[in-house]
Amino acid sequence: MGDDDNANYAYDSMQVYLCPSWALSLGYMGVASGAVLSNWGSAWGTWKSGVSLLNTGIQHPGSVMKNVIPIVMAGVIGIYGLIIAVILAGNIPPPTVGTGENIYSVYTGMAHLCAGLCCGLSGLAAGGCIGIIGDYGVRSVGYR
């Protein structure tokens, strides 16, 4: 074996080690967690603000349009999660055609997983905060 053969063997074994087939699942878990968790937070904020808006709208119908802002803001949180999910999914390459060789590394998969979790958990927390603050805000306007 020459030096070129040893270098090619080391490169091939390193690529198999650094780019396993399960690395794609990490990236797609990041995509799913970014979309699901942020939309869950959006739904939670919309539900929490919407219930108080309906209760206040029964007593004061003229204040409904002014109090719809927390519901719209909670809906935007879900859109952020979908945008991040589309960006992350666009950066996950398919295996090369013919050889079936994976070029997606564990490092990139973990980076996409962490980005999706960061976006999703932030969206979940933001949706909950918008819902709780919107609930109290809408009720306080109704009690005025």
PDB file of C-alpha atoms in Angstrom:
ATOM      1  CA  MET A   1       0.000   0.000   0.000  1.00  0.00           C
ATOM      2  CA  GLY A   2       1.251   3.403  -0.896  1.00  0.00           C
ATOM      3  CA  ASP A   3       0.747   6.659   0.932  1.00  0.00           C
ATOM      4  CA  ASP A   4      -2.231   7.549  -1.278  1.00  0.00           C
ATOM      5  CA  ASP A   5      -3.991   4.302  -0.415  1.00  0.00           C
ATOM      6  CA  ASN A   6      -3.484   4.869   3.304  1.00  0.00           C
ATOM      7  CA  ALA A   7      -4.777   8.443   3.016  1.00  0.00           C
ATOM      8  CA  ASN A   8      -7.879   7.315   1.100  1.00  0.00           C
ATOM      9  CA  TYR A   9      -8.567   4.531   3.621  1.00  0.00           C
ATOM     10  CA  ALA A  10      -8.181   6.953   6.544  1.00  0.00           C
ATOM     11  CA  TYR A  11     -10.461   9.472   4.826  1.00  0.00           C
ATOM     12  CA  ASP A  12     -13.133   6.840   4.092  1.00  0.00           C
ATOM     13  CA  SER A  13     -13.101   5.453   7.616  1.00  0.00           C
ATOM     14  CA  MET A  14     -13.176   8.979   9.067  1.00  0.00           C
ATOM     15  CA  GLN A  15     -16.152   9.931   6.901  1.00  0.00           C
ATOM     16  CA  VAL A  16     -18.080   6.841   7.987  1.00  0.00           C
ATOM     17  CA  TYR A  17     -17.279   7.690  11.591  1.00  0.00           C
ATOM     18  CA  LEU A  18     -18.157  11.396  11.351  1.00  0.00           C
ATOM     19  CA  CYS A  19     -21.126  11.043   8.988  1.00  0.00           C
ATOM     20  CA  PRO A  20     -23.192   8.067  10.175  1.00  0.00           C
ATOM     21  CA  SER A  21     -26.588   7.344   8.719  1.00  0.00           C
ATOM     22  CA  TRP A  22     -28.386   8.328  11.954  1.00  0.00           C
ATOM     23  CA  ALA A  23     -27.032  11.891  11.841  1.00  0.00           C
ATOM     24  CA  LEU A  24     -29.930  12.850   9.552  1.00  0.00           C
ATOM     25  CA  SER A  25     -32.395  11.961  12.298  1.00  0.00           C
ATOM     26  CA  LEU A  26     -30.812  14.555  14.588  1.00  0.00           C
ATOM     27  CA  GLY A  27     -31.348  17.274  12.011  1.00  0.00           C
ATOM     28  CA  TYR A  28     -34.924  16.257  11.349  1.00  0.00           C
ATOM     29  CA  MET A  29     -35.642  16.144  15.091  1.00  0.00           C
ATOM     30  CA  GLY A  30     -34.484  19.763  15.191  1.00  0.00           C
ATOM     31  CA  VAL A  31     -36.828  20.626  12.337  1.00  0.00           C
ATOM     32  CA  ALA A  32     -39.750  18.892  14.025  1.00  0.00           C
ATOM     33  CA  SER A  33     -39.091  20.339  17.464  1.00  0.00           C
ATOM     34  CA  GLY A  34     -38.793  23.876  16.095  1.00  0.00           C
ATOM     35  CA  ALA A  35     -42.112  23.639  14.295  1.00  0.00           C
ATOM     36  CA  VAL A  36     -44.073  21.631  16.859  1.00  0.00           C
ATOM     37  CA  LEU A  37     -43.034  23.380  20.053  1.00  0.00           C
ATOM     38  CA  SER A  38     -43.389  26.903  18.697  1.00  0.00           C
ATOM     39  CA  ASN A  39     -46.809  26.130  17.248  1.00  0.00           C
ATOM     40  CA  TRP A  40     -47.817  24.547  20.539  1.00  0.00           C
ATOM     41  CA  GLY A  41     -46.829  27.789  22.284  1.00  0.00           C
ATOM     42  CA  SER A  42     -48.738  29.760  19.679  1.00  0.00           C
ATOM     43  CA  ALA A  43     -51.852  27.685  20.221  1.00  0.00           C
ATOM     44  CA  TRP A  44     -51.505  27.995  23.987  1.00  0.00           C
ATOM     45  CA  GLY A  45     -51.201  31.798  23.811  1.00  0.00           C
ATOM     46  CA  THR A  46     -54.098  32.068  21.375  1.00  0.00           C
ATOM     47  CA  TRP A  47     -56.289  29.886  23.590  1.00  0.00           C
ATOM     48  CA  LYS A  48     -55.426  31.729  26.800  1.00  0.00           C
ATOM     49  CA  SER A  49     -55.971  35.199  25.288  1.00  0.00           C
ATOM     50  CA  GLY A  50     -58.992  34.106  23.243  1.00  0.00           C
ATOM     51  CA  VAL A  51     -60.922  32.811  26.228  1.00  0.00           C
ATOM     52  CA  SER A  52     -60.556  36.117  28.066  1.00  0.00           C
ATOM     53  CA  LEU A  53     -61.430  38.020  24.887  1.00  0.00           C
ATOM     54  CA  LEU A  54     -64.675  36.066  24.575  1.00  0.00           C
ATOM     55  CA  ASN A  55     -65.545  36.641  28.215  1.00  0.00           C
ATOM     56  CA  THR A  56     -64.832  40.361  27.953  1.00  0.00           C
ATOM     57  CA  GLY A  57     -66.597  40.646  24.592  1.00  0.00           C
ATOM     58  CA  ILE A  58     -69.856  39.478  26.132  1.00  0.00           C
ATOM     59  CA  GLN A  59     -69.831  42.331  28.621  1.00  0.00           C
ATOM     60  CA  HIS A  60     -68.199  45.018  26.433  1.00  0.00           C
ATOM     61  CA  PRO A  61     -68.681  44.280  22.712  1.00  0.00           C
ATOM     62  CA  GLY A  62     -67.017  47.528  21.639  1.00  0.00           C
ATOM     63  CA  SER A  63     -63.643  46.533  23.081  1.00  0.00           C
ATOM     64  CA  VAL A  64     -63.192  43.319  21.087  1.00  0.00           C
ATOM     65  CA  MET A  65     -61.193  44.754  18.179  1.00  0.00           C
ATOM     66  CA  LYS A  66     -58.813  46.613  20.457  1.00  0.00           C
ATOM     67  CA  ASN A  67     -58.136  43.498  22.524  1.00  0.00           C
ATOM     68  CA  VAL A  68     -57.357  41.159  19.626  1.00  0.00           C
ATOM     69  CA  ILE A  69     -53.647  42.150  19.610  1.00  0.00           C
ATOM     70  CA  PRO A  70     -52.424  39.342  21.966  1.00  0.00           C
ATOM     71  CA  ILE A  71     -54.108  36.743  19.774  1.00  0.00           C
ATOM     72  CA  VAL A  72     -52.362  38.053  16.661  1.00  0.00           C
ATOM     73  CA  MET A  73     -49.022  38.224  18.473  1.00  0.00           C
ATOM     74  CA  ALA A  74     -49.392  34.631  19.651  1.00  0.00           C
ATOM     75  CA  GLY A  75     -50.131  33.527  16.084  1.00  0.00           C
ATOM     76  CA  VAL A  76     -46.916  35.121  14.847  1.00  0.00           C
ATOM     77  CA  ILE A  77     -44.887  32.932  17.222  1.00  0.00           C
ATOM     78  CA  GLY A  78     -45.991  29.840  15.296  1.00  0.00           C
ATOM     79  CA  ILE A  79     -44.965  31.433  12.009  1.00  0.00           C
ATOM     80  CA  TYR A  80     -41.449  32.015  13.357  1.00  0.00           C
ATOM     81  CA  GLY A  81     -41.178  28.328  14.181  1.00  0.00           C
ATOM     82  CA  LEU A  82     -42.302  27.325  10.698  1.00  0.00           C
ATOM     83  CA  ILE A  83     -39.759  29.663   9.096  1.00  0.00           C
ATOM     84  CA  ILE A  84     -36.925  28.170  11.166  1.00  0.00           C
ATOM     85  CA  ALA A  85     -38.118  24.649  10.345  1.00  0.00           C
ATOM     86  CA  VAL A  86     -38.068  25.391   6.615  1.00  0.00           C
ATOM     87  CA  ILE A  87     -34.585  26.911   6.842  1.00  0.00           C
ATOM     88  CA  LEU A  88     -33.240  23.931   8.773  1.00  0.00           C
ATOM     89  CA  ALA A  89     -34.894  21.393   6.463  1.00  0.00           C
ATOM     90  CA  GLY A  90     -33.389  23.156   3.451  1.00  0.00           C
ATOM     91  CA  ASN A  91     -29.900  22.735   4.905  1.00  0.00           C
ATOM     92  CA  ILE A  92     -30.141  18.953   5.312  1.00  0.00           C
ATOM     93  CA  PRO A  93     -28.645  17.358   2.190  1.00  0.00           C
ATOM     94  CA  PRO A  94     -29.825  13.983   0.909  1.00  0.00           C
ATOM     95  CA  PRO A  95     -27.297  11.135   0.625  1.00  0.00           C
ATOM     96  CA  THR A  96     -25.298  11.179  -2.581  1.00  0.00           C
ATOM     97  CA  VAL A  97     -26.979   9.428  -5.476  1.00  0.00           C
ATOM     98  CA  GLY A  98     -25.458   6.155  -6.575  1.00  0.00           C
ATOM     99  CA  THR A  99     -23.132   5.560  -3.646  1.00  0.00           C
ATOM    100  CA  GLY A 100     -25.638   6.266  -0.853  1.00  0.00           C
ATOM    101  CA  GLU A 101     -22.843   7.962   1.036  1.00  0.00           C
ATOM    102  CA  ASN A 102     -23.902  10.369   3.762  1.00  0.00           C
ATOM    103  CA  ILE A 103     -22.284  13.816   3.791  1.00  0.00           C
ATOM    104  CA  TYR A 104     -24.257  15.105   6.810  1.00  0.00           C
ATOM    105  CA  SER A 105     -22.089  15.013   9.924  1.00  0.00           C
ATOM    106  CA  VAL A 106     -23.039  14.461  13.548  1.00  0.00           C
ATOM    107  CA  TYR A 107     -21.790  17.971  14.334  1.00  0.00           C
ATOM    108  CA  THR A 108     -24.182  19.533  11.829  1.00  0.00           C
ATOM    109  CA  GLY A 109     -27.025  17.310  13.028  1.00  0.00           C
ATOM    110  CA  MET A 110     -26.477  18.381  16.630  1.00  0.00           C
ATOM    111  CA  ALA A 111     -26.289  22.016  15.548  1.00  0.00           C
ATOM    112  CA  HIS A 112     -29.628  21.710  13.739  1.00  0.00           C
ATOM    113  CA  LEU A 113     -31.160  19.867  16.703  1.00  0.00           C
ATOM    114  CA  CYS A 114     -30.033  22.589  19.095  1.00  0.00           C
ATOM    115  CA  ALA A 115     -31.275  25.340  16.767  1.00  0.00           C
ATOM    116  CA  GLY A 116     -34.686  23.689  16.488  1.00  0.00           C
ATOM    117  CA  LEU A 117     -34.939  23.126  20.239  1.00  0.00           C
ATOM    118  CA  CYS A 118     -33.861  26.693  20.940  1.00  0.00           C
ATOM    119  CA  CYS A 119     -36.483  28.102  18.587  1.00  0.00           C
ATOM    120  CA  GLY A 120     -39.194  25.691  19.704  1.00  0.00           C
ATOM    121  CA  LEU A 121     -38.717  26.117  23.437  1.00  0.00           C
ATOM    122  CA  SER A 122     -38.464  29.897  23.040  1.00  0.00           C
ATOM    123  CA  GLY A 123     -41.700  29.873  21.056  1.00  0.00           C
ATOM    124  CA  LEU A 124     -43.380  27.720  23.691  1.00  0.00           C
ATOM    125  CA  ALA A 125     -42.321  30.068  26.486  1.00  0.00           C
ATOM    126  CA  ALA A 126     -43.204  33.186  24.484  1.00  0.00           C
ATOM    127  CA  GLY A 127     -46.629  31.820  23.584  1.00  0.00           C
ATOM    128  CA  GLY A 128     -47.336  31.021  27.214  1.00  0.00           C
ATOM    129  CA  CYS A 129     -46.214  34.486  28.318  1.00  0.00           C
ATOM    130  CA  ILE A 130     -48.282  36.205  25.642  1.00  0.00           C
ATOM    131  CA  GLY A 131     -51.284  34.136  26.681  1.00  0.00           C
ATOM    132  CA  ILE A 132     -50.972  34.913  30.377  1.00  0.00           C
ATOM    133  CA  ILE A 133     -50.194  38.607  29.925  1.00  0.00           C
ATOM    134  CA  GLY A 134     -52.857  38.926  27.221  1.00  0.00           C
ATOM    135  CA  ASP A 135     -55.388  37.271  29.512  1.00  0.00           C
ATOM    136  CA  TYR A 136     -54.773  39.743  32.305  1.00  0.00           C
ATOM    137  CA  GLY A 137     -54.545  42.684  29.912  1.00  0.00           C
ATOM    138  CA  VAL A 138     -57.821  41.896  28.158  1.00  0.00           C
ATOM    139  CA  ARG A 139     -59.603  41.322  31.458  1.00  0.00           C
ATOM    140  CA  SER A 140     -58.282  44.578  32.910  1.00  0.00           C
ATOM    141  CA  VAL A 141     -59.559  46.525  29.898  1.00  0.00           C
ATOM    142  CA  GLY A 142     -62.918  44.817  30.336  1.00  0.00           C
ATOM    143  CA  TYR A 143     -63.097  45.706  34.018  1.00  0.00           C
ATOM    144  CA  ARG A 144     -62.337  49.371  33.339  1.00  0.00           C
TER     145      ARG A 144
END
